[in-house]
Amino acid sequence: MRTAHIIRDTKETSIDLELSLDGGEVQIDTGIGFFDHMLNAFAVHGGFGLKLKVKGDLEVDCHHTIEDTGIVLGKALREALGNKAGIARFGSFYVPMDEALGFCSLDISERPFLVFDAVFPEERIGSYDSCMTEEFMRAAAFNAGITLHLKCLYGKNSHHMTEALYKAFAHALRLAVMPTADDKPLSTKGVL
């Protein structure tokens, strides 16, 4: 079973997340409408089951809620993948979203890294700060052990640009976690 259930409580956030890499129910409530929309798109386009309930200090701003969700999602991905045997490991995908074009390339490598290249024309999308896209992706990548490259090649609308990146991440991850016929990690070292 490629699943994980992570509960994380801090003074800033309380998060309960269930992840299934092989599909399932999608229920998301973070208290940030646009973030819920992005995580729903991530789950649906990745073919993942994702149940997520977050209570964060939104009276401060959206930062802790979004970053901490990335931390917990990353930890869940790491747990669900186990020793990473029998997966494709690499994934790349382009997603057009109206005038915007997003790209993601990733390696489930145990060498966490983020390259993020996107400049958003609007600072906010509803109650979601556009700059938090990079923070979420960094938190997810570093806690999952993923080398993650994201680029919005062009776009004029922050909503479209952000959605293209979340969907590109979902599709690239779906390809990377796809089961293979081999029962060993895809590495010349024999381990990841």
mmCIF file of C-alpha atoms in Angstrom:
data_model
loop_
_atom_site.group_PDB
_atom_site.id
_atom_site.type_symbol
_atom_site.label_atom_id
_atom_site.label_comp_id
_atom_site.label_asym_id
_atom_site.label_seq_id
_atom_site.Cartn_x
_atom_site.Cartn_y
_atom_site.Cartn_z
ATOM 1 C CA MET A 1 0.000 0.000 0.000
ATOM 2 C CA ARG A 2 1.502 3.303 -1.115
ATOM 3 C CA THR A 3 -0.212 5.395 1.514
ATOM 4 C CA ALA A 4 0.655 7.657 4.427
ATOM 5 C CA HIS A 5 -1.207 9.401 7.226
ATOM 6 C CA ILE A 6 0.588 12.314 8.877
ATOM 7 C CA ILE A 7 -0.680 14.446 11.761
ATOM 8 C CA ARG A 8 1.377 17.506 12.694
ATOM 9 C CA ASP A 9 0.476 20.008 15.405
ATOM 10 C CA THR A 10 2.435 23.186 16.134
ATOM 11 C CA LYS A 11 1.578 26.527 17.723
ATOM 12 C CA GLU A 12 0.914 27.841 14.192
ATOM 13 C CA THR A 13 -0.894 24.995 12.438
ATOM 14 C CA SER A 14 -2.752 21.740 13.009
ATOM 15 C CA ILE A 15 -2.630 19.422 9.980
ATOM 16 C CA ASP A 16 -4.153 15.997 9.324
ATOM 17 C CA LEU A 17 -3.209 14.586 5.904
ATOM 18 C CA GLU A 18 -3.917 11.205 4.291
ATOM 19 C CA LEU A 19 -2.252 10.439 0.955
ATOM 20 C CA SER A 20 -2.654 7.535 -1.446
ATOM 21 C CA LEU A 21 -0.410 7.477 -4.500
ATOM 22 C CA ASP A 22 -2.809 5.092 -6.225
ATOM 23 C CA GLY A 23 -5.970 7.158 -6.060
ATOM 24 C CA GLY A 24 -8.874 7.629 -3.722
ATOM 25 C CA GLU A 25 -11.072 10.269 -2.234
ATOM 26 C CA VAL A 26 -10.121 13.948 -2.425
ATOM 27 C CA GLN A 27 -11.271 16.191 0.444
ATOM 28 C CA ILE A 28 -9.366 19.396 1.125
ATOM 29 C CA ASP A 29 -9.972 22.171 3.643
ATOM 30 C CA THR A 30 -7.122 24.568 4.446
ATOM 31 C CA GLY A 31 -9.151 27.708 5.060
ATOM 32 C CA ILE A 32 -7.601 29.323 1.949
ATOM 33 C CA GLY A 33 -9.931 28.986 -1.021
ATOM 34 C CA PHE A 34 -7.383 29.287 -3.812
ATOM 35 C CA PHE A 35 -4.961 26.920 -2.044
ATOM 36 C CA ASP A 36 -7.779 24.360 -1.727
ATOM 37 C CA HIS A 37 -8.342 24.767 -5.467
ATOM 38 C CA MET A 38 -4.636 24.169 -6.209
ATOM 39 C CA LEU A 39 -4.384 21.105 -3.946
ATOM 40 C CA ASN A 40 -7.567 19.684 -5.439
ATOM 41 C CA ALA A 41 -6.062 20.155 -8.923
ATOM 42 C CA PHE A 42 -2.813 18.544 -7.705
ATOM 43 C CA ALA A 43 -4.663 15.478 -6.386
ATOM 44 C CA VAL A 44 -6.972 15.072 -9.388
ATOM 45 C CA HIS A 45 -4.276 15.577 -12.023
ATOM 46 C CA GLY A 46 -1.812 13.364 -10.161
ATOM 47 C CA GLY A 47 -4.387 10.624 -9.685
ATOM 48 C CA PHE A 48 -3.777 10.766 -5.924
ATOM 49 C CA GLY A 49 -6.134 10.243 -3.023
ATOM 50 C CA LEU A 50 -5.748 13.234 -0.693
ATOM 51 C CA LYS A 51 -7.656 14.003 2.482
ATOM 52 C CA LEU A 52 -6.427 17.164 4.160
ATOM 53 C CA LYS A 53 -7.699 19.247 7.051
ATOM 54 C CA VAL A 54 -5.661 22.281 8.111
ATOM 55 C CA LYS A 55 -6.317 24.799 10.863
ATOM 56 C CA GLY A 56 -3.758 27.564 10.649
ATOM 57 C CA ASP A 57 -3.126 31.012 12.073
ATOM 58 C CA LEU A 58 -4.801 32.770 9.152
ATOM 59 C CA GLU A 59 -5.307 35.819 11.355
ATOM 60 C CA VAL A 60 -1.547 36.354 10.866
ATOM 61 C CA ASP A 61 -1.450 35.534 7.135
ATOM 62 C CA CYS A 62 -1.409 32.501 4.851
ATOM 63 C CA HIS A 63 2.318 31.731 5.163
ATOM 64 C CA HIS A 64 2.367 29.135 7.960
ATOM 65 C CA THR A 65 -0.687 27.286 6.629
ATOM 66 C CA ILE A 66 0.742 26.909 3.124
ATOM 67 C CA GLU A 67 4.358 26.172 4.061
ATOM 68 C CA ASP A 68 3.400 23.679 6.794
ATOM 69 C CA THR A 69 1.048 21.904 4.389
ATOM 70 C CA GLY A 70 4.011 21.535 2.016
ATOM 71 C CA ILE A 71 6.087 20.077 4.852
ATOM 72 C CA VAL A 72 3.415 17.505 5.719
ATOM 73 C CA LEU A 73 2.710 16.606 2.076
ATOM 74 C CA GLY A 74 6.440 16.079 1.532
ATOM 75 C CA LYS A 75 6.702 13.833 4.600
ATOM 76 C CA ALA A 76 3.666 11.848 3.396
ATOM 77 C CA LEU A 77 5.203 11.392 -0.067
ATOM 78 C CA ARG A 78 8.445 10.147 1.489
ATOM 79 C CA GLU A 79 6.573 7.693 3.722
ATOM 80 C CA ALA A 80 4.263 6.436 0.961
ATOM 81 C CA LEU A 81 7.239 5.743 -1.335
ATOM 82 C CA GLY A 82 9.167 3.706 1.240
ATOM 83 C CA ASN A 83 12.561 2.685 -0.164
ATOM 84 C CA LYS A 84 11.519 3.956 -3.618
ATOM 85 C CA ALA A 85 11.949 0.538 -5.223
ATOM 86 C CA GLY A 86 9.958 -0.162 -8.352
ATOM 87 C CA ILE A 87 9.131 3.412 -9.399
ATOM 88 C CA ALA A 88 10.031 5.313 -12.565
ATOM 89 C CA ARG A 89 11.776 7.951 -10.366
ATOM 90 C CA PHE A 90 11.847 10.749 -12.995
ATOM 91 C CA GLY A 91 8.986 12.795 -14.392
ATOM 92 C CA SER A 92 8.609 15.880 -16.597
ATOM 93 C CA PHE A 93 5.486 17.602 -17.860
ATOM 94 C CA TYR A 94 4.267 20.804 -19.539
ATOM 95 C CA VAL A 95 0.824 22.224 -18.737
ATOM 96 C CA PRO A 96 -0.772 25.030 -20.747
ATOM 97 C CA MET A 97 -3.321 27.083 -18.832
ATOM 98 C CA ASP A 98 -4.853 29.595 -21.196
ATOM 99 C CA GLU A 99 -2.055 32.160 -21.855
ATOM 100 C CA ALA A 100 0.331 30.576 -19.318
ATOM 101 C CA LEU A 101 2.672 27.628 -19.781
ATOM 102 C CA GLY A 102 4.041 25.766 -16.760
ATOM 103 C CA PHE A 103 6.786 23.134 -16.727
ATOM 104 C CA CYS A 104 7.962 20.683 -14.065
ATOM 105 C CA SER A 105 10.821 18.202 -14.064
ATOM 106 C CA LEU A 106 11.614 16.139 -10.983
ATOM 107 C CA ASP A 107 13.735 13.320 -9.636
ATOM 108 C CA ILE A 108 12.749 11.331 -6.551
ATOM 109 C CA SER A 109 16.406 11.180 -5.599
ATOM 110 C CA GLU A 110 16.821 11.746 -1.841
ATOM 111 C CA ARG A 111 18.766 14.861 -2.904
ATOM 112 C CA PRO A 112 16.276 17.624 -2.154
ATOM 113 C CA PHE A 113 16.621 20.738 -4.255
ATOM 114 C CA LEU A 114 14.327 23.364 -5.724
ATOM 115 C CA VAL A 115 14.823 25.477 -8.813
ATOM 116 C CA PHE A 116 11.839 27.815 -9.129
ATOM 117 C CA ASP A 117 11.485 30.282 -11.982
ATOM 118 C CA ALA A 118 8.234 32.240 -12.054
ATOM 119 C CA VAL A 119 7.395 35.927 -11.722
ATOM 120 C CA PHE A 120 3.757 36.560 -10.882
ATOM 121 C CA PRO A 121 2.167 39.838 -12.029
ATOM 122 C CA GLU A 122 -0.367 39.924 -9.163
ATOM 123 C CA GLU A 123 0.803 39.638 -5.547
ATOM 124 C CA ARG A 124 -2.386 37.943 -4.362
ATOM 125 C CA ILE A 125 -4.924 35.462 -5.668
ATOM 126 C CA GLY A 126 -7.838 35.773 -3.261
ATOM 127 C CA SER A 127 -6.322 35.195 0.204
ATOM 128 C CA TYR A 128 -3.334 33.331 -1.287
ATOM 129 C CA ASP A 129 -0.041 35.213 -1.610
ATOM 130 C CA SER A 130 1.511 34.394 -5.006
ATOM 131 C CA CYS A 131 4.993 34.152 -3.455
ATOM 132 C CA MET A 132 3.774 31.197 -1.375
ATOM 133 C CA THR A 133 3.820 28.926 -4.426
ATOM 134 C CA GLU A 134 7.606 28.796 -4.199
ATOM 135 C CA GLU A 135 7.507 28.276 -0.414
ATOM 136 C CA PHE A 136 5.029 25.404 -0.729
ATOM 137 C CA MET A 137 7.064 23.696 -3.443
ATOM 138 C CA ARG A 138 10.304 24.081 -1.472
ATOM 139 C CA ALA A 139 8.748 22.610 1.677
ATOM 140 C CA ALA A 140 7.272 19.672 -0.257
ATOM 141 C CA ALA A 141 10.478 18.951 -2.192
ATOM 142 C CA PHE A 142 12.820 19.121 0.803
ATOM 143 C CA ASN A 143 10.614 16.964 3.011
ATOM 144 C CA ALA A 144 9.958 14.394 0.273
ATOM 145 C CA GLY A 145 13.601 14.207 -0.860
ATOM 146 C CA ILE A 146 12.840 15.385 -4.383
ATOM 147 C CA THR A 147 14.935 17.402 -6.815
ATOM 148 C CA LEU A 148 12.241 19.699 -8.207
ATOM 149 C CA HIS A 149 12.495 22.150 -11.105
ATOM 150 C CA LEU A 150 9.512 24.386 -11.845
ATOM 151 C CA LYS A 151 9.276 27.102 -14.457
ATOM 152 C CA CYS A 152 6.454 29.245 -15.760
ATOM 153 C CA LEU A 153 7.716 29.958 -19.257
ATOM 154 C CA TYR A 154 5.219 32.777 -19.739
ATOM 155 C CA GLY A 155 1.862 34.065 -18.597
ATOM 156 C CA LYS A 156 -0.048 37.230 -17.726
ATOM 157 C CA ASN A 157 -2.461 36.017 -15.059
ATOM 158 C CA SER A 158 -1.156 34.819 -11.679
ATOM 159 C CA HIS A 159 -4.063 32.398 -11.232
ATOM 160 C CA HIS A 160 -3.344 30.689 -14.549
ATOM 161 C CA MET A 161 0.419 30.668 -13.989
ATOM 162 C CA THR A 162 0.131 29.173 -10.509
ATOM 163 C CA GLU A 163 -2.393 26.569 -11.600
ATOM 164 C CA ALA A 164 -0.158 25.535 -14.511
ATOM 165 C CA LEU A 165 2.708 24.944 -12.044
ATOM 166 C CA TYR A 166 0.635 22.887 -9.569
ATOM 167 C CA LYS A 167 -0.776 20.766 -12.394
ATOM 168 C CA ALA A 168 2.642 20.297 -14.006
ATOM 169 C CA PHE A 169 3.986 19.171 -10.613
ATOM 170 C CA ALA A 170 1.103 16.716 -10.248
ATOM 171 C CA HIS A 171 1.586 15.179 -13.701
ATOM 172 C CA ALA A 172 5.383 14.945 -13.354
ATOM 173 C CA LEU A 173 5.004 13.316 -9.939
ATOM 174 C CA ARG A 174 2.386 10.885 -11.289
ATOM 175 C CA LEU A 175 4.910 9.769 -13.918
ATOM 176 C CA ALA A 176 7.756 9.507 -11.382
ATOM 177 C CA VAL A 177 5.826 7.331 -8.903
ATOM 178 C CA MET A 178 4.497 5.042 -11.633
ATOM 179 C CA PRO A 179 5.283 1.407 -10.761
ATOM 180 C CA THR A 180 7.853 -0.405 -12.892
ATOM 181 C CA ALA A 181 8.526 -4.113 -13.395
ATOM 182 C CA ASP A 182 11.732 -3.914 -11.353
ATOM 183 C CA ASP A 183 11.653 -4.293 -7.578
ATOM 184 C CA LYS A 184 14.861 -2.329 -7.004
ATOM 185 C CA PRO A 185 15.418 1.426 -6.774
ATOM 186 C CA LEU A 186 16.362 2.948 -10.144
ATOM 187 C CA SER A 187 19.947 3.848 -9.226
ATOM 188 C CA THR A 188 23.428 2.692 -10.200
ATOM 189 C CA LYS A 189 24.174 2.757 -6.454
ATOM 190 C CA GLY A 190 21.367 0.274 -5.818
ATOM 191 C CA VAL A 191 19.774 2.539 -3.232
ATOM 192 C CA LEU A 192 18.226 5.998 -3.063
#
